[in-house]
Structure formats: C-alpha cells, structure tokens
Coordinates of C-alpha atoms and ligand atoms in Angstrom, one line a residue:
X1340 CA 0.0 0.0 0.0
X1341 CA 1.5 3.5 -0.8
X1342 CA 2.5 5.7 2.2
X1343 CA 1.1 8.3 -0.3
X1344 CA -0.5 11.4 0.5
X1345 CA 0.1 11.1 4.6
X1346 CA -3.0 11.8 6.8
X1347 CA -2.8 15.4 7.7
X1348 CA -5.0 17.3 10.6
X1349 CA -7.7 19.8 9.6
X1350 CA -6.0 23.3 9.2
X1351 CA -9.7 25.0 9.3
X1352 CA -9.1 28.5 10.2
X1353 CA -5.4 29.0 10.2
X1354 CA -3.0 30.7 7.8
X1355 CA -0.1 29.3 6.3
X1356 CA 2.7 31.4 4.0
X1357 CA 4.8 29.5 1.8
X1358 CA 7.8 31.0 -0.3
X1359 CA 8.7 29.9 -3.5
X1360 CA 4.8 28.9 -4.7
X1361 CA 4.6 28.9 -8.1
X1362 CA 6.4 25.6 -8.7
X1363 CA 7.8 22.1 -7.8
X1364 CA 7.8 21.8 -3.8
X1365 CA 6.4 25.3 -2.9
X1366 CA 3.2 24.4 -5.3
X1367 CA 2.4 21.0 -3.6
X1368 CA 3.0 22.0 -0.4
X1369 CA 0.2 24.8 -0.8
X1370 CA -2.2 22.9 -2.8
X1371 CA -2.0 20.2 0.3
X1372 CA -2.3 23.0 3.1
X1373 CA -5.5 24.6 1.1
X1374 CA -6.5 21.1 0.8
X1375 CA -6.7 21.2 4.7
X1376 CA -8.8 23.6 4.9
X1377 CA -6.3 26.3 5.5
X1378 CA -6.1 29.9 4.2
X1379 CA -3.0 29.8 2.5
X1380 CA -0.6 32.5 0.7
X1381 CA 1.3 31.8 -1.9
X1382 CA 4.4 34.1 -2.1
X1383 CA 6.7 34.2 -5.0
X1384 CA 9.0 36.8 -7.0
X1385 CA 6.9 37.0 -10.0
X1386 CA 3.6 38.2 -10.3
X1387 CA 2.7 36.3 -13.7
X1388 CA 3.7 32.9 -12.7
X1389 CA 2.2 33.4 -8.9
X1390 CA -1.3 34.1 -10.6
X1391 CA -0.5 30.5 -12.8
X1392 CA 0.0 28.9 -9.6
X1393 CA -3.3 30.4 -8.1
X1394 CA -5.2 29.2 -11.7
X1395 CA -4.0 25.6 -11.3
X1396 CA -4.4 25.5 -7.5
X1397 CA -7.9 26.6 -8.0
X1398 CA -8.4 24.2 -10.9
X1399 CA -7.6 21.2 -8.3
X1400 CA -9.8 22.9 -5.6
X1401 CA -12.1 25.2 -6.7
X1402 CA -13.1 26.4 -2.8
X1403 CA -9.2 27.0 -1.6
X1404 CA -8.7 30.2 0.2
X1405 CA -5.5 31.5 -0.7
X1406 CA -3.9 35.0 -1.3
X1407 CA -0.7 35.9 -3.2
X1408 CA 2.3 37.8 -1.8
X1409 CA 5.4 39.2 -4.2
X1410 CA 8.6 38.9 -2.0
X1411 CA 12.4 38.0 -4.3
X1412 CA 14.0 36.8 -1.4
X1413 CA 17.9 37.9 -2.6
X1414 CA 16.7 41.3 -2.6
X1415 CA 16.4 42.4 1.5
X1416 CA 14.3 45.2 0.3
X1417 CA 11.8 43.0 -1.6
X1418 CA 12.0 41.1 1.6
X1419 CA 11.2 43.8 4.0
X1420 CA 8.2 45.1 1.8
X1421 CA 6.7 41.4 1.9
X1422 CA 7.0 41.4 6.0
X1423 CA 5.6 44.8 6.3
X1424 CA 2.3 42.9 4.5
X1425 CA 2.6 39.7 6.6
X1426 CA 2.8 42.5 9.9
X1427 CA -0.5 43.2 9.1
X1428 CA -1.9 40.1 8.9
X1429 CA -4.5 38.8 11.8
X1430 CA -2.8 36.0 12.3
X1431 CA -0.1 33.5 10.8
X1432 CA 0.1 30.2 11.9
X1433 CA 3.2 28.6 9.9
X1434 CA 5.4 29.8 7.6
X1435 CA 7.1 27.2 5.0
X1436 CA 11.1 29.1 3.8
X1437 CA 10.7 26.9 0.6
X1438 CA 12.2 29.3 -2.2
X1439 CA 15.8 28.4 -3.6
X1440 CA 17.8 28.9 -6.0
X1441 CA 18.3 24.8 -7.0
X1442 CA 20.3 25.5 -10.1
X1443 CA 22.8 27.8 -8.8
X1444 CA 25.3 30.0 -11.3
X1445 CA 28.4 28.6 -12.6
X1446 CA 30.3 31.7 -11.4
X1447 CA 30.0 34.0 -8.5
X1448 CA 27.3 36.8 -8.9
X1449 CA 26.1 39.1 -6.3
X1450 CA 22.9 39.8 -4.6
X1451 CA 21.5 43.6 -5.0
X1452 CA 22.7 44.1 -1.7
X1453 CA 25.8 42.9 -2.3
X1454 CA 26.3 39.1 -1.0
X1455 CA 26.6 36.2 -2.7
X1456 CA 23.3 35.3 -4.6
X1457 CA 22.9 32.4 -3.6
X1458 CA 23.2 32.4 -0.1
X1459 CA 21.1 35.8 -0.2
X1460 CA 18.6 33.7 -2.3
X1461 CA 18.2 30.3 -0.2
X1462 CA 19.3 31.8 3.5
X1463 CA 19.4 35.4 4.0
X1464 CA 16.3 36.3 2.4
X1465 CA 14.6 33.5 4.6
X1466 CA 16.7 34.8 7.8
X1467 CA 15.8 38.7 7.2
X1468 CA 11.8 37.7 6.8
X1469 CA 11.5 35.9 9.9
X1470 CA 13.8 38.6 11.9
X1471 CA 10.7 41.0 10.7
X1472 CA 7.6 38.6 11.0
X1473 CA 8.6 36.0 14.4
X1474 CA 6.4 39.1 16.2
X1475 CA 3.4 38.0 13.9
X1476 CA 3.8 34.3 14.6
X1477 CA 4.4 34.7 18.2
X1478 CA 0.9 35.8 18.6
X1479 CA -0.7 32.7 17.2
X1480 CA -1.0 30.0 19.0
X1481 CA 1.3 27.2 18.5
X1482 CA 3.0 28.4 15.1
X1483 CA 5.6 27.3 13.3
X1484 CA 8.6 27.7 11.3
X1485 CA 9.8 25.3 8.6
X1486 CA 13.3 25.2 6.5
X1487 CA 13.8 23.9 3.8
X1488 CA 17.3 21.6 4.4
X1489 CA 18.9 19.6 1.7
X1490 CA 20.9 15.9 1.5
X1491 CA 23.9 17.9 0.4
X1492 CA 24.4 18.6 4.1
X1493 CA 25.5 15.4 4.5
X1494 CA 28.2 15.9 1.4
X1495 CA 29.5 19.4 1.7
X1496 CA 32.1 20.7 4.2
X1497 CA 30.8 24.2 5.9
X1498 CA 33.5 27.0 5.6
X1499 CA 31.9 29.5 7.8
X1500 CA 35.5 31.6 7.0
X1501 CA 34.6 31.7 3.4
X1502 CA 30.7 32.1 3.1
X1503 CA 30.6 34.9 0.3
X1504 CA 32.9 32.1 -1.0
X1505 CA 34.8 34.9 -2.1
X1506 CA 38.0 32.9 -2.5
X1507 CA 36.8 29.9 -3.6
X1508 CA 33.3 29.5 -5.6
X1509 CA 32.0 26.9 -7.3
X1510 CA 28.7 26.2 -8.4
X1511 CA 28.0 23.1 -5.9
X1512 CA 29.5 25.0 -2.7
X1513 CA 27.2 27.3 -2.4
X1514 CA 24.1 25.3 -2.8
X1515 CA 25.3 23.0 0.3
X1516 CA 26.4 26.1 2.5
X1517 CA 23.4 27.6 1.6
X1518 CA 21.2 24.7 2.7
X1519 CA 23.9 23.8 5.8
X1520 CA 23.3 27.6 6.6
X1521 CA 19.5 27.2 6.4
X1522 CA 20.3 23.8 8.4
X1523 CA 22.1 25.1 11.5
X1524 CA 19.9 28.3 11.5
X1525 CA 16.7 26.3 11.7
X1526 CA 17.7 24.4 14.7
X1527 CA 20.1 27.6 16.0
X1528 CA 16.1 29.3 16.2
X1529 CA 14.5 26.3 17.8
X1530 CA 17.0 26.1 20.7
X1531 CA 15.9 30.5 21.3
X1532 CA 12.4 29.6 20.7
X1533 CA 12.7 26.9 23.3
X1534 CA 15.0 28.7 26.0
X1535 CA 12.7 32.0 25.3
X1536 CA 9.3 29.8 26.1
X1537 CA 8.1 30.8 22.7
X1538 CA 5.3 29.1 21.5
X1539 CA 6.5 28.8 17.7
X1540 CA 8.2 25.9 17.1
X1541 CA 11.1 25.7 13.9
X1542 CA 11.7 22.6 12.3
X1543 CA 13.7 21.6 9.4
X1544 CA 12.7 19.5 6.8
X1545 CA 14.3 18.2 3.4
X1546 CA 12.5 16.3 0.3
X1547 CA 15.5 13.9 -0.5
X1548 CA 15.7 13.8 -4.4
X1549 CA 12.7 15.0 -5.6
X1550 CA 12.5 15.7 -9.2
X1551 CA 10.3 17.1 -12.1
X1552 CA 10.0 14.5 -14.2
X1553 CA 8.5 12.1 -11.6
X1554 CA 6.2 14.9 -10.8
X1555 CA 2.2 15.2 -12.0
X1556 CA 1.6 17.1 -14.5
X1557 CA 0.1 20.6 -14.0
X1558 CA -0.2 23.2 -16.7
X1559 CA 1.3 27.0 -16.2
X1560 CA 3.1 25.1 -13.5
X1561 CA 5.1 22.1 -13.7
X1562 CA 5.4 20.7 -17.7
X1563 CA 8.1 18.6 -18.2
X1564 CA 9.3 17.4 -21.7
X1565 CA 8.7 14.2 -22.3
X1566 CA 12.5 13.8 -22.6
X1567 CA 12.5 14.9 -19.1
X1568 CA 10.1 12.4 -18.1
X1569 CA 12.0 9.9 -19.7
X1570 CA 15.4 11.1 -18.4
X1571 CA 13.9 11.3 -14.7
X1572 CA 12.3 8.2 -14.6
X1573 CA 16.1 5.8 -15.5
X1574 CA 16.4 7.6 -12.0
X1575 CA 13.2 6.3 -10.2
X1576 CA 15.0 3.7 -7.7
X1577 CA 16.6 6.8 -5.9
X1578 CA 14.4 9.8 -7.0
X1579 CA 10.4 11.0 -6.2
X1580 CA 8.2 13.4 -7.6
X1581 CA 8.0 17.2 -5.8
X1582 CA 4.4 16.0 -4.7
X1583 CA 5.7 13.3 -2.5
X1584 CA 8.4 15.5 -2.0
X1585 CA 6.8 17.6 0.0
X1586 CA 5.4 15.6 2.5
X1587 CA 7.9 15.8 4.9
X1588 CA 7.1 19.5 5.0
X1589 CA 4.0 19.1 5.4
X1590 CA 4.3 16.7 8.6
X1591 CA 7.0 19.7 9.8
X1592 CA 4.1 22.6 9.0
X1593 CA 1.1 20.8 10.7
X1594 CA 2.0 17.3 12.6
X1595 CA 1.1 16.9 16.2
X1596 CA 4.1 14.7 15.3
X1597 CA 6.3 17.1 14.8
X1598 CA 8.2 19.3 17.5
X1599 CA 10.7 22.0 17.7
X1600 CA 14.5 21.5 16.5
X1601 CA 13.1 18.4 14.6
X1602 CA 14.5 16.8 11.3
X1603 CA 11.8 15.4 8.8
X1604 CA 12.8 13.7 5.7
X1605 CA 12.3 10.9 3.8
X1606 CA 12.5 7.5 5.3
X1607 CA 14.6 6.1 2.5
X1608 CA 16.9 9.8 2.9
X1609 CA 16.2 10.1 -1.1
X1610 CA 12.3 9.3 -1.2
X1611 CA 9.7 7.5 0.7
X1612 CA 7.4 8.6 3.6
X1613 CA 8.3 11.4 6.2
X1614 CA 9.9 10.2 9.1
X1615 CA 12.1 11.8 12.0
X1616 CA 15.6 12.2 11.2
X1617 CA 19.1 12.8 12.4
X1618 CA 21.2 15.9 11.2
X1619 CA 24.5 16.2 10.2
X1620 CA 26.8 17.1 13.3
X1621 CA 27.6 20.5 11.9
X1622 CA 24.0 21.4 11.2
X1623 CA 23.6 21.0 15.0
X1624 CA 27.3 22.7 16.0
X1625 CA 25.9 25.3 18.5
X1626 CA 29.0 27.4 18.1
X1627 CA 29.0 27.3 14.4
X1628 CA 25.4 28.4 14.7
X1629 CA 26.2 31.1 16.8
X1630 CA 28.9 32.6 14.5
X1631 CA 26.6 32.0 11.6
X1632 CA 23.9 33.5 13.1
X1633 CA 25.8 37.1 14.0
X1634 CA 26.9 37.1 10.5
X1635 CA 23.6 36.4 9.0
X1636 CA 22.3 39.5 11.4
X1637 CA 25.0 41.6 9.9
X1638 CA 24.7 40.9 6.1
X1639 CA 20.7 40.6 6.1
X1640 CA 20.7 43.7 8.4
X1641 CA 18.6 42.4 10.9
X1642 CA 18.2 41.0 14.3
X1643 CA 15.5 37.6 15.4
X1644 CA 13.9 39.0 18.2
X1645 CA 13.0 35.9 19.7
X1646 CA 10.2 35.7 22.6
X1647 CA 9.7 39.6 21.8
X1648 CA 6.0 39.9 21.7
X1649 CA 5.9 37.5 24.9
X1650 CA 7.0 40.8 27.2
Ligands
NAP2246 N1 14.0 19.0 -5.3 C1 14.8 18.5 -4.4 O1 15.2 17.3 -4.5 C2 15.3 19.2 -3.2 C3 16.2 18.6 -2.4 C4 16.6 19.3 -1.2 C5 16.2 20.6 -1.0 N2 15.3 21.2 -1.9 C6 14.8 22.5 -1.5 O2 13.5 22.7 -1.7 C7 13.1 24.0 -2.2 C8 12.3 23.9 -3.4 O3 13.0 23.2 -4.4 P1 12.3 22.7 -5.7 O4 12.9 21.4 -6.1 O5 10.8 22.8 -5.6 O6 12.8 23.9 -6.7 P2 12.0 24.6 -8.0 O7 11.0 23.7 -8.6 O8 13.2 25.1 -8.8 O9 11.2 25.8 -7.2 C9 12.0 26.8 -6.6 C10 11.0 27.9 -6.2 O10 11.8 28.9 -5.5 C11 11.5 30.1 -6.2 N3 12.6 31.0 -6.2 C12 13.9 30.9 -6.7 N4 14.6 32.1 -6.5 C13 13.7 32.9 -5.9 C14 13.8 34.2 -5.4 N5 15.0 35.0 -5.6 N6 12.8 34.8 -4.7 C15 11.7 34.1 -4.6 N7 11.5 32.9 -5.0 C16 12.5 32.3 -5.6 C17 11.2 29.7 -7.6 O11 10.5 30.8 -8.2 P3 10.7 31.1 -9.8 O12 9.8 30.2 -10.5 O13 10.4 32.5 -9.9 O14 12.2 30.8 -10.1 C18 10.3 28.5 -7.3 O15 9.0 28.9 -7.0 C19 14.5 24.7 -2.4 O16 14.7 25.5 -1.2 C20 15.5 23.6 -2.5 O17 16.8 23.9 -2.0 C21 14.9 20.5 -3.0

C-alpha cells in the first residue's frame, strides 16, 4: 500500500505562508495546506507565474482560500516590503522558507545588496523575513517555522570563513552552504524559541531527491518534456516526484508529530514517507550556529527577536 498522500489534521481557520509557490515543492505544499482547509498565501517573486500557480491550484480545488504575496528573497528590500504585508496580517500560523535557488550560477554573482546570490537567495532572504515577521507568529497560538534543508548537508564541508565564497566558488559550494546555513539556523532558532518559552516551534525538513519528471503534470506550473520524463524516470529507484516531495514539510508545518529543533525527511533519505531524522553534526554545532547567526544579522541587516512579543 503507498504511504502516499500522509493523513494530515484539519487546518480550518489557520493561515499558512509559503515562499517559492509557483512551482515544484512550494506548489504542492500549498495545494495540500489549502486542501486542509487552510487559508493559505502563496508568495513568489513573479507576479505572472504566482497568478499560474493560483489558476491551477484553483483548478484542483475550486473552494481554496488562498492570497498571493510578491517577495524576491535575494533582494532584503523586496524582503522587507513582503514582512511589512505579513505584519499586518490577523494571524499566521506557519510559515514554509521553501524558495531556492536549486540550479545555482556557474560563477559567482552578487545579490543587490551585495552578498553572494545564492546564499542571499536560499538563506538570507529567509533569515531577514522571519527577523521582521517572528512578532506575527508569536501571537498565534502554536505556530511554526519550517526550513527547507537539503541531502547535500550530508556531502559538503561548511566554511563558515569563506561564506561569500569569495576565494573559492564553485557552483555546488554554495548550494550545500546555503542549505547547511538554512540547516544550523533552523535548529540555532528552535534552541531560542525553546530557551525563550516561545510558543512557535522551527523545524527543518528536506524532500530527498525529488525531481520534475516524476512529478504530476500541471499546466502554467510544472510541464516537463517528455524527454524529461523519460530522463527522470532511469532515475526512479533513488528519486520521487515534488508531490511526495513535499510531505515531509507538510508533517514539519502541521504534525502533532512534529516538535521544535526536529529533522523530517524521507525515510529512505532520497524518497519514501516522512519520518524523523538525524542531522548532520555540523547542522547541530551550536558554536557554528552562533557565529553564523551574528553574521547572517550583519549581512541581512537584521536581528530575530525571539520571545519579543511574549513581554
Ligand atoms: N527538489 C529536491 O530534490 C530538493 C532537495 C533538497 C532541498 N530542496 C529545496 O526545496 C526547495 C524547493 O525546491 P524545488 O525542487 O521545488 O525547486 P524549484 O522547482 O526550482 O522551485 C523553486 C522555487 O523557488 C523560487 N525562487 C527561486 N529564486 C527565488 C527568489 N529569488 N525569490 C523568490 N522565490 C524564488 C522559484 O521561483 P521562480 O519560478 O520565480 O524561479 C520557485 O518557486 C528549495 O529550497 C530547495 O533547495 C529541494
């Protein structure tokens, strides 16, 4: 029997923001939290293909609730625009850090702010948002945080000396830091949250090897060639679709199973059904996180202010 979709709790009344909507991961994890009953906004950096993303969405389920919200999370402006929004918001129950850069540049390029684009993409971005929204969450009642981590922590070195990788970039490097950076600040937050008493909880979760040609079709949103298809599916004994994919989230964003400074990932690391899961030493590293974290205040600009709105 397939473990496929896992049984999920009624989300009737609760909002849920996820970044990086309008395709692969991001997309399935909304469609299933609007499945749930949940009022959910779809965030993205383009308007065009966020409206796609609300079209097919709406095709699957004609009576979702959701909402769009533009934030390009490499560009901390963009970012802080988007979390003046979410400030307003009545209430936010989780927020799912999806978006990433997955194909990442072949040489070095630069944020508009000046650091490395792909760590501004997959971490900084992410880091800068919740700095400006954990108030927001804080007020709802049992919220949570959930990061999107990666396999390549388990196959990349961190060299928190280097992380501009401004003496040494390559292509590869800075998709692991990024996702060791998004790692070790997931759980750096959860250890706060927990020594502040805050009632959000942040959890990491990866997707193993989830790719687009294993993936359902769905027009204006994911389309693969069927030389894709073909291509992904020689892969099949170590690959999913972005459907099953994100499941593991989804368990992190709304499982009673799920607690802070967990790991969720797939059972068989590169696919199969969410289960608990132990991170990479350095992911966990408290004085790594600490150094990380007082870096990523000073190039995002911001500070976490955790247990703030607690008094
Ligand atoms: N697929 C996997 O096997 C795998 C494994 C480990 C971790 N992950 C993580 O899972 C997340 C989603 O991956 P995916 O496979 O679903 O990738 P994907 O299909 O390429 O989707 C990436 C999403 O992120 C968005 N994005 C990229 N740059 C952005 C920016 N500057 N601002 C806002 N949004 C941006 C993309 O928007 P556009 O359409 O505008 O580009 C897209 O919505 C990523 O964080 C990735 O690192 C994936």
């Amino acid at each position: 029997m397939s473990w496929y979709p896992v049984a999920l709790p009624r989300l009737d009344g609760r909002t849920y923001l996820v970044t990086g909507a309008n395709a692969g991961l991001g997309f399935f994890t909304s469609a299933r939290l609007a499945g749930q009953g949940a009022h959910v906004v779809l965030s993205g950096r383009n308007p065009e293909r966020l409206a796609a993303a609300v079209a097919a969405l709406r095709e699957r389920l004609p009576e979702a609730s959701v909402d769009t919200l533009v934030v390009d999370t490499s560009s901390l402006a963009s970012v802080g625009a988007a979390a003046a929004e979410v400030q307003a918001f009545d209430r936010l129950d989780g927020l799912v850090l999806n978006a990433g850069m997955v194909h990442t540049p072949r040489a070095r390029e630069e944020s508009v702010d000046g650091n490395e684009l792909v760590l501004a993409t997959n971490h900084l971005g992410h880091f800068a948002f919740v700095g400006q929204v954990l108030p927001v969450l804080e007020r709802s009642d049992a919220a949570r945080i959930v990061w999107l981590g990666s396999l390549s922590s388990r196959l990349s070195g961190f060299g928190i000396d280097d992380l501009q990788l401004e003496r040494r970039y390559d292509a590869w490097t800075a998709y692991a830091h990024s996702k060791i950076a998004t790692q070790s600040t997931g759980f750096e937050l959860a250890r706060r949250l927990g020594a502040a008493g805050s009632p959000v909880a942040s959890i990491v979760a990866h997707p193993g090897y989830s790719i687009s040609g294993r993936t359902p079709r769905v027009p204006g949103v994911s389309d693969p060639s069927t030389g894709e298809r073909f291509v992904d599916h020689l892969q099949s004994p170590f690959t999913q679709g972005k459907h099953r994919g994100a499941e593991p989230v989804l368990v992190a964003a709304t499982s009673p199973d799920a607690l802070n400074g967990d790991y969720w990932g797939p059972v068989g690391w590169t696919k199969g059904a969410p289960a608990r899961q132990v991170p990479t030493r350095t992911s966990t590293d408290a004085a790594v996180a600490a150094r990380l974290w007082q870096l990523s205040e000073q190039w995002a600009g911001v500070s976490v202010p955790v247990g703030g709105a607690r008094g």
